[in-house]
C-alpha cells in the first residue's frame, strides 16, 4: 500500500517521501522523488491562476507520460511510504499521482485526520 499526505502533518514521519517540485528546507532528511513532481513552472501557473485545474491536470498527466515512468518499479520502492507535498486539502497533484498508481492496480490511500488512529500511519510520531 502507498499512502499520500502533506508535509505539515506527515513530513516528519520516517516513511515520508517528497513528490513536490522541491522539498521544504525544514525537512532535510526526506527522500525526494522528482519524477512524480510537477515542474516549478506548472506550480507557478496554477498558484497564480494562469491555468485552470483542468488545464493543470492535462499538462501534469502529459508530463508524467513524457517521463516514461516505470510505475511498477516505483510502486515497489514506495510501498508503505507516504507521498507528500505541500497542499493540505483540495486540489493537488498527489491525487493525480495516486490515481495513476491505482490505474495500474496498486493500492493508494490518502491519510486523513480521521484515519490517523490506524497504526500504519504512526511510523514515527
PDB file of C-alpha atoms in Angstrom:
ATOM      1  CA  UNK A   1       0.000   0.000   0.000  1.00  0.00           C
ATOM      2  CA  UNK A   2       1.149   3.511  -0.846  1.00  0.00           C
ATOM      3  CA  UNK A   3      -0.119   6.478   1.137  1.00  0.00           C
ATOM      4  CA  UNK A   4      -0.480  10.167   0.350  1.00  0.00           C
ATOM      5  CA  UNK A   5      -0.292  13.097   2.720  1.00  0.00           C
ATOM      6  CA  UNK A   6       1.202  16.529   3.193  1.00  0.00           C
ATOM      7  CA  UNK A   7       4.377  17.878   4.745  1.00  0.00           C
ATOM      8  CA  UNK A   8       2.717  19.850   7.527  1.00  0.00           C
ATOM      9  CA  UNK A   9       1.288  16.737   9.174  1.00  0.00           C
ATOM     10  CA  UNK A  10       3.260  13.816   7.745  1.00  0.00           C
ATOM     11  CA  UNK A  11       6.630  15.272   6.777  1.00  0.00           C
ATOM     12  CA  UNK A  12       8.467  14.194   9.912  1.00  0.00           C
ATOM     13  CA  UNK A  13       7.422  10.559   9.654  1.00  0.00           C
ATOM     14  CA  UNK A  14      10.374   8.386   8.580  1.00  0.00           C
ATOM     15  CA  UNK A  15       8.361   6.864   5.724  1.00  0.00           C
ATOM     16  CA  UNK A  16       7.608  10.247   4.124  1.00  0.00           C
ATOM     17  CA  UNK A  17       8.951  10.915   0.631  1.00  0.00           C
ATOM     18  CA  UNK A  18       8.639  14.192  -1.240  1.00  0.00           C
ATOM     19  CA  UNK A  19       6.895  14.306  -4.593  1.00  0.00           C
ATOM     20  CA  UNK A  20       6.760  18.095  -4.827  1.00  0.00           C
ATOM     21  CA  UNK A  21       8.904  20.249  -7.105  1.00  0.00           C
ATOM     22  CA  UNK A  22      11.174  20.801  -4.099  1.00  0.00           C
ATOM     23  CA  UNK A  23      11.307  19.596  -0.506  1.00  0.00           C
ATOM     24  CA  UNK A  24      10.989  22.163   2.301  1.00  0.00           C
ATOM     25  CA  UNK A  25      14.231  23.211   3.991  1.00  0.00           C
ATOM     26  CA  UNK A  26      12.862  22.290   7.409  1.00  0.00           C
ATOM     27  CA  UNK A  27      12.705  18.617   6.322  1.00  0.00           C
ATOM     28  CA  UNK A  28      16.293  17.945   5.189  1.00  0.00           C
ATOM     29  CA  UNK A  29      16.136  14.146   5.544  1.00  0.00           C
ATOM     30  CA  UNK A  30      13.222  13.488   3.213  1.00  0.00           C
ATOM     31  CA  UNK A  31      13.874  11.418   0.118  1.00  0.00           C
ATOM     32  CA  UNK A  32      12.865  13.425  -2.960  1.00  0.00           C
ATOM     33  CA  UNK A  33      11.192  11.654  -5.897  1.00  0.00           C
ATOM     34  CA  UNK A  34      11.177  14.397  -8.560  1.00  0.00           C
ATOM     35  CA  UNK A  35       9.953  12.100 -11.338  1.00  0.00           C
ATOM     36  CA  UNK A  36       6.499  12.336  -9.689  1.00  0.00           C
ATOM     37  CA  UNK A  37       6.671  16.105  -9.176  1.00  0.00           C
ATOM     38  CA  UNK A  38       5.255  18.933 -11.275  1.00  0.00           C
ATOM     39  CA  UNK A  39       7.616  21.478 -12.756  1.00  0.00           C
ATOM     40  CA  UNK A  40       8.090  24.779 -10.941  1.00  0.00           C
ATOM     41  CA  UNK A  41       6.549  26.479 -13.967  1.00  0.00           C
ATOM     42  CA  UNK A  42       3.400  24.395 -13.669  1.00  0.00           C
ATOM     43  CA  UNK A  43       3.179  25.097  -9.930  1.00  0.00           C
ATOM     44  CA  UNK A  44       3.590  28.821 -10.593  1.00  0.00           C
ATOM     45  CA  UNK A  45       0.870  28.805 -13.245  1.00  0.00           C
ATOM     46  CA  UNK A  46      -1.737  27.072 -11.069  1.00  0.00           C
ATOM     47  CA  UNK A  47      -0.853  29.074  -7.951  1.00  0.00           C
ATOM     48  CA  UNK A  48      -1.211  32.350  -9.857  1.00  0.00           C
ATOM     49  CA  UNK A  49      -4.455  31.392 -11.642  1.00  0.00           C
ATOM     50  CA  UNK A  50      -2.831  31.386 -15.070  1.00  0.00           C
ATOM     51  CA  UNK A  51      -4.268  27.953 -15.793  1.00  0.00           C
ATOM     52  CA  UNK A  52      -7.352  26.131 -14.546  1.00  0.00           C
ATOM     53  CA  UNK A  53      -7.331  22.914 -12.540  1.00  0.00           C
ATOM     54  CA  UNK A  54      -8.450  21.059 -15.677  1.00  0.00           C
ATOM     55  CA  UNK A  55      -5.561  22.531 -17.666  1.00  0.00           C
ATOM     56  CA  UNK A  56      -3.141  21.710 -14.857  1.00  0.00           C
ATOM     57  CA  UNK A  57      -4.384  18.122 -14.823  1.00  0.00           C
ATOM     58  CA  UNK A  58      -3.948  17.839 -18.589  1.00  0.00           C
ATOM     59  CA  UNK A  59      -0.419  19.318 -18.503  1.00  0.00           C
ATOM     60  CA  UNK A  60       0.651  17.255 -15.496  1.00  0.00           C
ATOM     61  CA  UNK A  61      -0.628  13.961 -16.892  1.00  0.00           C
ATOM     62  CA  UNK A  62       1.165  14.699 -20.164  1.00  0.00           C
ATOM     63  CA  UNK A  63       4.338  15.451 -18.192  1.00  0.00           C
ATOM     64  CA  UNK A  64       4.078  12.094 -16.414  1.00  0.00           C
ATOM     65  CA  UNK A  65       3.534  10.353 -19.745  1.00  0.00           C
ATOM     66  CA  UNK A  66       6.520  12.102 -21.318  1.00  0.00           C
ATOM     67  CA  UNK A  67       8.731  10.992 -18.430  1.00  0.00           C
ATOM     68  CA  UNK A  68       8.027   7.329 -19.239  1.00  0.00           C
ATOM     69  CA  UNK A  69       7.770   6.490 -15.568  1.00  0.00           C
ATOM     70  CA  UNK A  70       8.453   2.856 -14.582  1.00  0.00           C
ATOM     71  CA  UNK A  71       5.309   2.701 -12.426  1.00  0.00           C
ATOM     72  CA  UNK A  72       5.749  -0.920 -11.303  1.00  0.00           C
ATOM     73  CA  UNK A  73       9.318  -0.349 -10.148  1.00  0.00           C
ATOM     74  CA  UNK A  74       8.480   2.905  -8.381  1.00  0.00           C
ATOM     75  CA  UNK A  75       5.439   1.354  -6.688  1.00  0.00           C
ATOM     76  CA  UNK A  76       7.653  -1.358  -5.207  1.00  0.00           C
ATOM     77  CA  UNK A  77      10.140   1.242  -3.970  1.00  0.00           C
ATOM     78  CA  UNK A  78       7.347   3.360  -2.477  1.00  0.00           C
ATOM     79  CA  UNK A  79       5.486   0.545  -0.724  1.00  0.00           C
ATOM     80  CA  UNK A  80       4.482   1.688   2.780  1.00  0.00           C
ATOM     81  CA  UNK A  81       5.704   5.218   2.018  1.00  0.00           C
ATOM     82  CA  UNK A  82       3.743   8.454   2.338  1.00  0.00           C
ATOM     83  CA  UNK A  83       3.899  10.551  -0.843  1.00  0.00           C
ATOM     84  CA  UNK A  84       3.943  14.115   0.458  1.00  0.00           C
ATOM     85  CA  UNK A  85       3.620  17.588  -0.965  1.00  0.00           C
ATOM     86  CA  UNK A  86       2.531  20.977   0.343  1.00  0.00           C
ATOM     87  CA  UNK A  87      -1.249  21.137  -0.111  1.00  0.00           C
ATOM     88  CA  UNK A  88      -3.234  20.107   2.945  1.00  0.00           C
ATOM     89  CA  UNK A  89      -6.584  19.547   1.257  1.00  0.00           C
ATOM     90  CA  UNK A  90      -8.293  20.027  -2.051  1.00  0.00           C
ATOM     91  CA  UNK A  91      -6.738  20.015  -5.488  1.00  0.00           C
ATOM     92  CA  UNK A  92      -3.197  18.650  -5.510  1.00  0.00           C
ATOM     93  CA  UNK A  93      -1.035  16.687  -7.912  1.00  0.00           C
ATOM     94  CA  UNK A  94      -0.591  13.902  -5.321  1.00  0.00           C
ATOM     95  CA  UNK A  95      -4.181  12.862  -6.075  1.00  0.00           C
ATOM     96  CA  UNK A  96      -3.305  12.634  -9.775  1.00  0.00           C
ATOM     97  CA  UNK A  97      -0.208  10.563  -8.955  1.00  0.00           C
ATOM     98  CA  UNK A  98      -2.295   8.321  -6.697  1.00  0.00           C
ATOM     99  CA  UNK A  99      -4.799   7.797  -9.491  1.00  0.00           C
ATOM    100  CA  UNK A 100      -2.005   6.778 -11.884  1.00  0.00           C
ATOM    101  CA  UNK A 101      -0.877   4.113  -9.420  1.00  0.00           C
ATOM    102  CA  UNK A 102      -4.479   2.917  -8.949  1.00  0.00           C
ATOM    103  CA  UNK A 103      -4.992   2.657 -12.718  1.00  0.00           C
ATOM    104  CA  UNK A 104      -2.060   0.242 -12.722  1.00  0.00           C
ATOM    105  CA  UNK A 105      -3.530  -1.911  -9.962  1.00  0.00           C
ATOM    106  CA  UNK A 106      -1.728  -0.521  -6.908  1.00  0.00           C
ATOM    107  CA  UNK A 107      -3.487   0.400  -3.687  1.00  0.00           C
ATOM    108  CA  UNK A 108      -3.147   4.002  -2.565  1.00  0.00           C
ATOM    109  CA  UNK A 109      -4.787   5.585   0.459  1.00  0.00           C
ATOM    110  CA  UNK A 110      -4.927   9.248   1.440  1.00  0.00           C
ATOM    111  CA  UNK A 111      -4.038   9.861   5.070  1.00  0.00           C
ATOM    112  CA  UNK A 112      -6.729  11.972   6.679  1.00  0.00           C
ATOM    113  CA  UNK A 113      -7.193  13.329  10.155  1.00  0.00           C
ATOM    114  CA  UNK A 114      -9.982  10.746  10.544  1.00  0.00           C
ATOM    115  CA  UNK A 115      -7.806   7.709   9.826  1.00  0.00           C
ATOM    116  CA  UNK A 116      -4.759   8.767  11.843  1.00  0.00           C
ATOM    117  CA  UNK A 117      -5.696   6.295  14.568  1.00  0.00           C
ATOM    118  CA  UNK A 118      -4.633   3.407  12.319  1.00  0.00           C
ATOM    119  CA  UNK A 119      -1.287   2.018  13.446  1.00  0.00           C
ATOM    120  CA  UNK A 120       0.312   2.060   9.988  1.00  0.00           C
ATOM    121  CA  UNK A 121       0.229   5.843   9.967  1.00  0.00           C
ATOM    122  CA  UNK A 122       2.237   6.296  13.142  1.00  0.00           C
ATOM    123  CA  UNK A 123       5.636   5.469  11.668  1.00  0.00           C
ATOM    124  CA  UNK A 124       7.460   7.982  13.788  1.00  0.00           C
ATOM    125  CA  UNK A 125       5.184  10.458  15.505  1.00  0.00           C
TER     126      UNK A 125
END
